PDB file of C-alpha atoms in Angstrom:
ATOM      1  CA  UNK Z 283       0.000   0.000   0.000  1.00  0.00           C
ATOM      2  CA  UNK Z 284       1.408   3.521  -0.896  1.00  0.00           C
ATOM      3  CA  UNK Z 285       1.936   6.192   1.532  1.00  0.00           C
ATOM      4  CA  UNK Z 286      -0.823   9.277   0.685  1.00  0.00           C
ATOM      5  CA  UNK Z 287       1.153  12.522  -0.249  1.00  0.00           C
ATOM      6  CA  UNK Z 288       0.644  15.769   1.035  1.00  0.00           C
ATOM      7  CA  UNK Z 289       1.394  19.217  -0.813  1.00  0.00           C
ATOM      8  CA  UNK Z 290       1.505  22.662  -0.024  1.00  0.00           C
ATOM      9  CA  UNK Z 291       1.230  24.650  -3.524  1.00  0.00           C
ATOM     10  CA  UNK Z 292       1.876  28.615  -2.481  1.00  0.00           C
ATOM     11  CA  UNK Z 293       0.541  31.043  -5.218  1.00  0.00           C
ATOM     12  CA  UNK Z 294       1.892  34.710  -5.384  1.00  0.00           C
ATOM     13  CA  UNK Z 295      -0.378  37.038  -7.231  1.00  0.00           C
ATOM     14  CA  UNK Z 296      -1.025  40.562  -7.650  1.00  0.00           C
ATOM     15  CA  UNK Z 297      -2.988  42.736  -5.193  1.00  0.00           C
ATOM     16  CA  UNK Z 298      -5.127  43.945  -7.780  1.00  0.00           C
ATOM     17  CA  UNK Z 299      -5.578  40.587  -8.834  1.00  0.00           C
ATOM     18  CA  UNK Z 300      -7.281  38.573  -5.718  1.00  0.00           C
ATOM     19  CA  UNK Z 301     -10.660  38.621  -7.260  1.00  0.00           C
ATOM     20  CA  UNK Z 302      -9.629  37.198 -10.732  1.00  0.00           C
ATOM     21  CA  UNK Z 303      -7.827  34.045  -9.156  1.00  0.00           C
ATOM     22  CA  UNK Z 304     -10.464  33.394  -7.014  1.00  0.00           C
ATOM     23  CA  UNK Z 305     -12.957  32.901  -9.312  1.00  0.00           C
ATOM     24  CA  UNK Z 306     -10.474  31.183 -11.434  1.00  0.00           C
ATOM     25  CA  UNK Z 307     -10.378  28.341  -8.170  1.00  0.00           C
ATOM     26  CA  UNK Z 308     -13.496  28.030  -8.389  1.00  0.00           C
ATOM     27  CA  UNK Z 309     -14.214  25.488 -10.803  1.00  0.00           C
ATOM     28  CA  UNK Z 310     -10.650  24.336 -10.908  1.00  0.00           C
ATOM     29  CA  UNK Z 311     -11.425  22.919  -6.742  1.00  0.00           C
ATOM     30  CA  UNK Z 312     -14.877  21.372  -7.822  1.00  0.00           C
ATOM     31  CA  UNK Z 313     -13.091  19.600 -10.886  1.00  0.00           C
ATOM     32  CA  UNK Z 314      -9.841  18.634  -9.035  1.00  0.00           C
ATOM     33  CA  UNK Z 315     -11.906  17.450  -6.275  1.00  0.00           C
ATOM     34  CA  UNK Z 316     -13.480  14.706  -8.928  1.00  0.00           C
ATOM     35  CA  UNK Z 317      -9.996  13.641  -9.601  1.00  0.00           C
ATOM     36  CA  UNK Z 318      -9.001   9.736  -8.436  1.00  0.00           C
ATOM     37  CA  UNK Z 319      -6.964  10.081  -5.320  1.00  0.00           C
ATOM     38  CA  UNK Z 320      -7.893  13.509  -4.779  1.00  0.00           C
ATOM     39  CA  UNK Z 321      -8.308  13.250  -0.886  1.00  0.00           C
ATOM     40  CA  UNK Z 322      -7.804  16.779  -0.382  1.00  0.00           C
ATOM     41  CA  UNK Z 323      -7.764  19.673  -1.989  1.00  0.00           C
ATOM     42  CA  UNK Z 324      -8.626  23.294  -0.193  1.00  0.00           C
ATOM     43  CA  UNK Z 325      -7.153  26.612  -0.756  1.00  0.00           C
ATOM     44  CA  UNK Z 326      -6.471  29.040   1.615  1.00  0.00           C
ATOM     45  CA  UNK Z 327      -5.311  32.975   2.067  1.00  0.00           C
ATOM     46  CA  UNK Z 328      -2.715  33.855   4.239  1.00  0.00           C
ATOM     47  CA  UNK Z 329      -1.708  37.199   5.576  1.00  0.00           C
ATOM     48  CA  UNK Z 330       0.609  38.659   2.835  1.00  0.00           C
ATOM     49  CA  UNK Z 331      -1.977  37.905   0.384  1.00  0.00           C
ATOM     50  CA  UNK Z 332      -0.943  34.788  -1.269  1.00  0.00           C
ATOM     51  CA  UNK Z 333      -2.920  31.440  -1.190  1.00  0.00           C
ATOM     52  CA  UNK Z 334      -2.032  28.298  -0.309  1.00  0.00           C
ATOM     53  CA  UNK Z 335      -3.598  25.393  -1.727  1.00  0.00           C
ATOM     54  CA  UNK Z 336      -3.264  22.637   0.994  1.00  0.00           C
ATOM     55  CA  UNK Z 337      -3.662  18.921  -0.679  1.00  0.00           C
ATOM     56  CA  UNK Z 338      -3.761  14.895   0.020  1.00  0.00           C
ATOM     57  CA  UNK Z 339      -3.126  12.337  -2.409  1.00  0.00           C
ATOM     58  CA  UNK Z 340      -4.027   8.780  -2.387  1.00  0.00           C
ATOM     59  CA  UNK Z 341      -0.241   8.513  -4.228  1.00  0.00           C
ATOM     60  CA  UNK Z 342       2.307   9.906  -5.823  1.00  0.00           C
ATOM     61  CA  UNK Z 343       1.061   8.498  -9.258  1.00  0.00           C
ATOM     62  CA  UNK Z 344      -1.985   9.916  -8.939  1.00  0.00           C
ATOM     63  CA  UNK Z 345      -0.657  13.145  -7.538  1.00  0.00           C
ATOM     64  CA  UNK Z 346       1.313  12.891 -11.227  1.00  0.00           C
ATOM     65  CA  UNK Z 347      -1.759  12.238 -13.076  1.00  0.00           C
ATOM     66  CA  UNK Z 348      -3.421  15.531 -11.334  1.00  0.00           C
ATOM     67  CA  UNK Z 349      -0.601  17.137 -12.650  1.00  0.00           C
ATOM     68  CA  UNK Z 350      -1.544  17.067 -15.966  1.00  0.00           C
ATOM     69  CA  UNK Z 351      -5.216  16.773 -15.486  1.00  0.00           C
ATOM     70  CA  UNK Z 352      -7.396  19.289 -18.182  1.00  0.00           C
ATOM     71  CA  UNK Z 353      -8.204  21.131 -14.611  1.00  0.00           C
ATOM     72  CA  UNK Z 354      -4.866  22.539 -14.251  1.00  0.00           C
ATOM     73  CA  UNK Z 355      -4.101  23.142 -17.692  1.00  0.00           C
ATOM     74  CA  UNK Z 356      -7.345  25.713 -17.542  1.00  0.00           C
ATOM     75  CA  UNK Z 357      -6.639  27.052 -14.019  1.00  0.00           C
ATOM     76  CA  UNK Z 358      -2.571  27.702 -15.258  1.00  0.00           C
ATOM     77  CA  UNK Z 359      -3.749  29.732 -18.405  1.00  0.00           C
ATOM     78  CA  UNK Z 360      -6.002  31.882 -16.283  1.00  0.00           C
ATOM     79  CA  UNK Z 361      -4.252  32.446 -13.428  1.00  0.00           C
ATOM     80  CA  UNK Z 362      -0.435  32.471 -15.271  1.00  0.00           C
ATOM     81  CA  UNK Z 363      -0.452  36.513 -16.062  1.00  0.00           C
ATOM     82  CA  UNK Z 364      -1.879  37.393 -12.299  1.00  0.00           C
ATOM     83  CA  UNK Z 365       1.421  35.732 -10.380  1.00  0.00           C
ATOM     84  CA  UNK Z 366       4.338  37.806  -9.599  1.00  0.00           C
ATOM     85  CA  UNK Z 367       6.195  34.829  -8.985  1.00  0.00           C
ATOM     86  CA  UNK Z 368       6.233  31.027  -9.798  1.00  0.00           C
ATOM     87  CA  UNK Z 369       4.425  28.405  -8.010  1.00  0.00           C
ATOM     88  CA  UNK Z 370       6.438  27.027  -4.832  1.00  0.00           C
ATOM     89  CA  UNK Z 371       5.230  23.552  -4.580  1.00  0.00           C
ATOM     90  CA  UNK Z 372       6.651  21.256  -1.525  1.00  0.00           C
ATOM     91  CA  UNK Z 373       5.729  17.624  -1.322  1.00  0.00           C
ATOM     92  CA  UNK Z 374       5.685  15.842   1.550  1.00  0.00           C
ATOM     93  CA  UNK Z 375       5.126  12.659   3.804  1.00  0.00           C
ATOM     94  CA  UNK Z 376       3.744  12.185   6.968  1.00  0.00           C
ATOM     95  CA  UNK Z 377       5.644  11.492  10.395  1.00  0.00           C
ATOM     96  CA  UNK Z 378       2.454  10.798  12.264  1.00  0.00           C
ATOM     97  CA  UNK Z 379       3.069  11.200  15.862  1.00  0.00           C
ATOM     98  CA  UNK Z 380       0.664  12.067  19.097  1.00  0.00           C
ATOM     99  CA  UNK Z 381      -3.130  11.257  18.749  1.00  0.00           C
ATOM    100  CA  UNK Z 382      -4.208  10.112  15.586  1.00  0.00           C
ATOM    101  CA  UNK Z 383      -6.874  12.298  14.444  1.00  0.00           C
ATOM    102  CA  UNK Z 384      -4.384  14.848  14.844  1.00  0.00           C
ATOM    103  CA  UNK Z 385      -0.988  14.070  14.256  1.00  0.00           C
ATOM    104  CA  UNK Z 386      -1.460  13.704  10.167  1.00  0.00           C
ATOM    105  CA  UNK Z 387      -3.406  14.967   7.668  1.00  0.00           C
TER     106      UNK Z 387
END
């Protein structure tokens, strides 16, 4: 059995462009959350006005297979000319540890 993965994808954009990405999320969550493995997949703002798309994957091949996916194809073209900087994506694996509910995503 594979371990699931877990990614942090941080998006920089433009002030002026918050509105604009967010509705460009929109449909790309509801598609992406269709996806196999897609265990979760939820984007949030932080302070200094990026957003940080917070995800689970069943597996790394199917974390591949998102990847590619027609979803973000259409969310990269529409969101590509409102960054100011390029996509920091970290993937990870969990070190569960304390109570399990909580110690792992």
């Amino acid at each position: 059995m594979t371990q699931p993965v877990i990614v942090t994808a941080v998006f920089r954009i433009r002030p002026e462009s918050r509105e604009a990405v967010v509705a460009a999320f929109e449909p790309a969550l509801t598609a992406v959350h269709e996806e196999p493995g897609c265990e979760l997949y939820a984007m949030h703002e932080a302070a200094d006005g990026s957003f940080v798309m917070i995800e689970k994957w069943e597996s790394e091949a199917l974390l591949d297979a998102h990847g590619s996916s027609p979803a973000v194809a259409a969310l990269v073209g529409e969101i590509k000319d409102h960054l100011t900087a390029e996509v920091s994506v970290l993937r990870m694996t969990a070190l569960p540890m304390g109570s399990p509910g909580k110690g792992a995503l």
